[in-house]
């Protein structure tokens, strides 16, 4: 059977397959500038799809599995929730591109709801991302946030990647665990966090204090800026404090996702949240 025949057979059996492009993984916020026409989210890879299937808040529209992936899900007793379409790996390859490591799983799903900033828990740590646009970095930050029990990630509707595709894969299931709050104006959102009693600490290499040496209190919001640009001026001015991450080596700056891990470790340690 030719690739064309297999593709036609697959389409007759389960529809046309997932649309390419990115869509918002959380509503609302207008982050669907590259969304698929029906507003769906594309999820692929073992941890990403398995976590979505385990999340009762995530509505799965369609599910494509290879025979091996379907067998593994059954062995792990993961409920599918929808009837899957069993397909060859190359059909998933053709929809995601040759660089996507899908491990035989591809799902089309509804975006998750975006909580309101006023509904955030008044405890623990929140991360705020100031125009971090690389989906790999944001996905890695999400994964670290889940590891440190971060209550939410606040990001902007514009100049941030959509919570789908590469970002979801990089997050390795954390997209289902850490709520993402989408705002239109970050400075206004920081002011709201200040009013709610959050200690808002911007991380900047020019910060006047070392994060590891300054007193920290809950609820804490750690604010991260994009690599190169760092925090924007208004963002920096709106934070209640600006701190740096002191390191003993010759290189004094880190990739933003690595800086997030270090800042979370310092924050969680200083707040007594480790091991809780």
Short mmCIF file of C-alpha atoms in Angstrom, two decimals:
data_model
loop_
_atom_site.label_atom_id
_atom_site.label_comp_id
_atom_site.label_asym_id
_atom_site.label_seq_id
_atom_site.Cartn_x
_atom_site.Cartn_y
_atom_site.Cartn_z
CA UNK A 1 0.00 0.00 0.00
CA UNK A 2 1.38 3.43 -0.94
CA UNK A 3 1.78 6.30 1.52
CA UNK A 4 -1.05 8.07 -0.31
CA UNK A 5 -3.36 5.05 0.07
CA UNK A 6 -2.50 4.69 3.75
CA UNK A 7 -3.20 8.37 4.29
CA UNK A 8 -6.59 8.13 2.54
CA UNK A 9 -7.49 5.02 4.55
CA UNK A 10 -6.54 6.76 7.78
CA UNK A 11 -8.61 9.81 6.87
CA UNK A 12 -11.69 7.73 6.07
CA UNK A 13 -11.35 5.89 9.38
CA UNK A 14 -10.84 8.83 11.71
CA UNK A 15 -11.21 12.19 10.00
CA UNK A 16 -8.54 14.38 8.53
CA UNK A 17 -6.24 14.34 11.52
CA UNK A 18 -5.01 17.22 13.64
CA UNK A 19 -4.43 20.59 12.07
CA UNK A 20 -0.91 21.94 12.19
CA UNK A 21 -0.08 25.15 14.00
CA UNK A 22 -0.37 26.29 17.59
CA UNK A 23 -3.37 27.13 19.65
CA UNK A 24 -3.84 28.40 23.15
CA UNK A 25 -3.58 25.71 25.78
CA UNK A 26 -5.55 27.87 28.21
CA UNK A 27 -8.50 30.20 27.76
CA UNK A 28 -8.94 33.17 27.52
CA UNK A 29 -6.31 35.67 26.39
CA UNK A 30 -6.26 35.79 22.58
CA UNK A 31 -3.22 33.52 22.26
CA UNK A 32 -4.64 31.77 19.20
CA UNK A 33 -2.79 33.86 16.62
CA UNK A 34 -1.42 30.60 15.15
CA UNK A 35 -4.28 28.41 16.29
CA UNK A 36 -5.75 25.58 14.30
CA UNK A 37 -9.06 26.60 12.69
CA UNK A 38 -11.19 24.89 15.34
CA UNK A 39 -9.13 26.19 18.28
CA UNK A 40 -7.83 22.78 19.27
CA UNK A 41 -4.57 22.04 21.07
CA UNK A 42 -2.07 19.56 19.66
CA UNK A 43 -0.44 17.26 22.22
CA UNK A 44 2.10 14.56 21.44
CA UNK A 45 4.60 12.37 23.23
CA UNK A 46 4.14 9.84 26.03
CA UNK A 47 4.22 12.05 29.15
CA UNK A 48 2.27 14.87 27.48
CA UNK A 49 -0.61 12.74 26.21
CA UNK A 50 -0.72 10.43 29.24
CA UNK A 51 -0.98 13.44 31.57
CA UNK A 52 -3.73 14.95 29.41
CA UNK A 53 -5.68 11.68 29.52
CA UNK A 54 -5.31 11.65 33.31
CA UNK A 55 -6.54 15.23 33.66
CA UNK A 56 -10.35 15.33 34.04
CA UNK A 57 -10.30 19.03 33.15
CA UNK A 58 -8.81 18.31 29.71
CA UNK A 59 -11.37 17.38 27.06
CA UNK A 60 -9.83 15.09 24.45
CA UNK A 61 -11.35 15.43 21.00
CA UNK A 62 -9.35 12.88 19.02
CA UNK A 63 -6.60 10.41 19.78
CA UNK A 64 -4.13 8.78 17.39
CA UNK A 65 -2.04 5.88 18.67
CA UNK A 66 0.34 3.36 17.21
CA UNK A 67 -0.23 -0.25 18.20
CA UNK A 68 2.74 -0.15 20.57
CA UNK A 69 1.56 3.06 22.24
CA UNK A 70 -1.96 1.66 22.66
CA UNK A 71 -0.54 -1.50 24.24
CA UNK A 72 1.62 0.53 26.62
CA UNK A 73 -1.33 2.68 27.71
CA UNK A 74 -3.35 -0.45 28.35
CA UNK A 75 -0.51 -2.02 30.34
CA UNK A 76 -0.29 1.13 32.48
CA UNK A 77 -4.08 1.10 32.91
CA UNK A 78 -4.45 4.63 31.54
CA UNK A 79 -8.06 5.34 30.56
CA UNK A 80 -8.30 6.57 26.97
CA UNK A 81 -11.63 8.43 27.41
CA UNK A 82 -12.15 8.49 23.63
CA UNK A 83 -12.01 5.76 21.02
CA UNK A 84 -8.54 6.01 19.47
CA UNK A 85 -7.56 5.64 15.84
CA UNK A 86 -4.76 3.08 15.51
CA UNK A 87 -2.29 4.36 12.92
CA UNK A 88 1.20 3.78 11.60
CA UNK A 89 4.00 5.98 13.04
CA UNK A 90 4.68 7.59 9.66
CA UNK A 91 1.18 9.05 9.56
CA UNK A 92 1.83 10.88 12.82
CA UNK A 93 5.22 11.91 11.41
CA UNK A 94 3.51 13.43 8.39
CA UNK A 95 1.30 15.61 10.58
CA UNK A 96 3.92 16.80 13.06
CA UNK A 97 7.04 16.96 10.92
CA UNK A 98 10.19 14.87 11.02
CA UNK A 99 11.67 16.49 14.16
CA UNK A 100 8.75 15.80 16.51
CA UNK A 101 9.40 12.95 18.97
CA UNK A 102 5.83 11.73 19.35
CA UNK A 103 6.47 8.16 20.64
CA UNK A 104 3.36 7.00 18.85
CA UNK A 105 0.84 9.30 20.56
CA UNK A 106 -0.97 12.35 19.20
CA UNK A 107 -4.05 14.01 20.66
CA UNK A 108 -6.32 16.86 19.66
CA UNK A 109 -7.80 18.51 22.76
CA UNK A 110 -9.72 21.48 24.08
CA UNK A 111 -7.68 24.30 25.66
CA UNK A 112 -7.68 24.46 29.44
CA UNK A 113 -9.32 27.39 31.18
CA UNK A 114 -7.11 30.24 32.36
CA UNK A 115 -7.76 31.16 36.01
CA UNK A 116 -8.25 34.76 37.04
CA UNK A 117 -5.30 36.36 38.80
CA UNK A 118 -7.54 37.23 41.76
CA UNK A 119 -8.26 33.54 42.31
CA UNK A 120 -4.63 32.59 42.94
CA UNK A 121 -3.82 30.92 46.25
CA UNK A 122 -2.36 33.34 48.78
CA UNK A 123 0.52 31.00 49.55
CA UNK A 124 3.56 29.40 48.00
CA UNK A 125 5.23 30.60 44.82
CA UNK A 126 3.96 31.97 41.53
CA UNK A 127 6.13 32.48 38.45
CA UNK A 128 5.67 35.49 36.17
CA UNK A 129 7.15 35.39 32.65
CA UNK A 130 7.96 38.68 30.93
CA UNK A 131 7.85 38.00 27.17
CA UNK A 132 9.72 34.70 27.18
CA UNK A 133 8.98 33.51 23.66
CA UNK A 134 10.91 30.26 23.21
CA UNK A 135 8.47 27.33 23.66
CA UNK A 136 11.29 25.01 24.73
CA UNK A 137 12.23 27.40 27.55
CA UNK A 138 8.65 27.92 28.67
CA UNK A 139 8.02 24.18 28.57
CA UNK A 140 11.14 23.53 30.67
CA UNK A 141 10.04 26.24 33.13
CA UNK A 142 6.63 24.57 33.40
CA UNK A 143 8.26 21.24 34.19
CA UNK A 144 10.38 22.83 36.95
CA UNK A 145 7.32 24.68 38.23
CA UNK A 146 5.47 21.39 38.64
CA UNK A 147 8.46 19.91 40.49
CA UNK A 148 8.44 22.82 42.97
CA UNK A 149 4.63 22.88 43.38
CA UNK A 150 4.32 26.36 41.85
CA UNK A 151 0.74 27.58 42.20
CA UNK A 152 0.53 29.18 38.75
CA UNK A 153 2.47 30.75 35.92
CA UNK A 154 1.44 34.23 34.81
CA UNK A 155 2.21 35.11 31.20
CA UNK A 156 1.08 37.61 28.60
CA UNK A 157 -1.39 37.08 25.78
CA UNK A 158 1.14 38.47 23.31
CA UNK A 159 4.88 37.74 22.99
CA UNK A 160 4.56 34.30 24.57
CA UNK A 161 4.25 30.85 22.98
CA UNK A 162 0.94 29.04 22.85
CA UNK A 163 0.47 26.12 25.24
CA UNK A 164 0.48 23.41 22.60
CA UNK A 165 2.85 21.41 20.40
CA UNK A 166 6.52 21.96 21.22
CA UNK A 167 5.80 23.76 24.50
CA UNK A 168 3.53 20.97 25.72
CA UNK A 169 6.09 18.32 24.73
CA UNK A 170 8.89 20.22 26.50
CA UNK A 171 6.71 20.51 29.61
CA UNK A 172 6.47 16.69 29.72
CA UNK A 173 2.98 16.65 31.24
CA UNK A 174 3.38 19.70 33.47
CA UNK A 175 0.90 21.66 31.36
CA UNK A 176 -1.81 19.63 33.07
CA UNK A 177 -0.45 20.34 36.56
CA UNK A 178 0.41 24.05 36.69
CA UNK A 179 -2.35 26.58 35.91
CA UNK A 180 -1.39 29.28 33.41
CA UNK A 181 -2.86 32.73 33.95
CA UNK A 182 -2.94 34.76 30.74
CA UNK A 183 -3.00 38.56 31.08
CA UNK A 184 -3.00 41.40 28.58
CA UNK A 185 -0.84 43.81 30.59
CA UNK A 186 1.95 42.42 32.75
CA UNK A 187 2.60 45.60 34.74
CA UNK A 188 -1.08 45.79 35.65
CA UNK A 189 -1.01 42.12 36.64
CA UNK A 190 2.02 42.73 38.87
CA UNK A 191 0.22 45.61 40.53
CA UNK A 192 -2.70 43.28 41.19
CA UNK A 193 -0.32 40.73 42.73
CA UNK A 194 1.17 43.47 44.91
CA UNK A 195 -2.31 44.48 46.03
CA UNK A 196 -3.11 40.84 46.84
CA UNK A 197 -0.13 40.71 49.20
CA UNK A 198 2.39 38.95 46.98
CA UNK A 199 6.06 39.77 47.33
CA UNK A 200 6.99 40.35 43.68
CA UNK A 201 10.70 39.82 43.05
CA UNK A 202 12.13 40.50 39.61
CA UNK A 203 15.25 38.53 38.67
CA UNK A 204 17.88 40.64 36.92
CA UNK A 205 21.67 40.47 36.70
CA UNK A 206 21.73 44.13 37.77
CA UNK A 207 19.61 43.51 40.87
CA UNK A 208 20.82 45.25 44.00
CA UNK A 209 20.42 42.16 46.21
CA UNK A 210 21.32 38.48 45.99
CA UNK A 211 18.13 36.39 45.99
CA UNK A 212 19.80 33.85 48.28
CA UNK A 213 20.54 36.49 50.91
CA UNK A 214 17.36 38.57 50.96
CA UNK A 215 14.35 37.84 53.21
CA UNK A 216 11.48 36.21 51.34
CA UNK A 217 7.85 35.83 52.38
CA UNK A 218 4.77 34.04 51.10
CA UNK A 219 2.99 34.45 48.78
CA UNK A 220 6.00 34.99 46.52
CA UNK A 221 5.98 35.89 42.83
CA UNK A 222 9.30 35.41 40.99
CA UNK A 223 9.46 37.41 37.77
CA UNK A 224 11.66 36.19 34.90
CA UNK A 225 12.58 38.13 31.78
CA UNK A 226 13.57 37.01 28.31
CA UNK A 227 17.16 36.08 27.57
CA UNK A 228 19.14 39.03 26.28
CA UNK A 229 16.48 41.65 26.95
CA UNK A 230 15.79 40.64 30.53
CA UNK A 231 13.04 42.40 32.42
CA UNK A 232 11.41 45.32 30.68
CA UNK A 233 11.75 48.67 32.43
CA UNK A 234 8.11 48.92 33.54
CA UNK A 235 8.15 45.33 34.75
CA UNK A 236 11.27 46.01 36.82
CA UNK A 237 9.79 49.18 38.27
CA UNK A 238 6.54 47.42 39.23
CA UNK A 239 8.23 44.63 41.18
CA UNK A 240 8.49 45.18 44.93
CA UNK A 241 12.17 44.10 44.75
CA UNK A 242 14.76 43.24 42.09
CA UNK A 243 17.32 40.56 42.89
CA UNK A 244 20.21 38.83 41.15
CA UNK A 245 21.42 35.24 41.24
CA UNK A 246 25.04 35.24 42.45
CA UNK A 247 27.23 32.42 41.15
CA UNK A 248 30.89 31.68 41.93
CA UNK A 249 32.01 30.73 38.41
CA UNK A 250 33.29 32.78 35.50
CA UNK A 251 29.92 32.67 33.72
CA UNK A 252 27.48 34.86 35.60
CA UNK A 253 24.30 34.29 33.60
CA UNK A 254 22.15 31.24 32.93
CA UNK A 255 19.61 30.14 30.38
CA UNK A 256 16.26 31.43 31.61
CA UNK A 257 14.89 27.95 32.28
CA UNK A 258 17.98 27.11 34.36
CA UNK A 259 17.68 30.44 36.19
CA UNK A 260 14.08 29.53 36.98
CA UNK A 261 15.15 26.24 38.59
CA UNK A 262 17.78 27.97 40.72
CA UNK A 263 15.39 30.73 41.78
CA UNK A 264 12.69 28.20 42.64
CA UNK A 265 15.11 26.15 44.72
CA UNK A 266 16.25 29.24 46.62
CA UNK A 267 12.68 30.46 47.10
CA UNK A 268 11.29 27.11 48.19
CA UNK A 269 14.20 26.54 50.56
CA UNK A 270 13.97 29.98 52.15
CA UNK A 271 10.19 29.68 52.54
CA UNK A 272 10.39 26.22 54.12
CA UNK A 273 8.50 24.58 51.26
CA UNK A 274 11.01 21.82 50.51
CA UNK A 275 9.71 18.38 51.43
CA UNK A 276 6.21 19.60 52.25
#
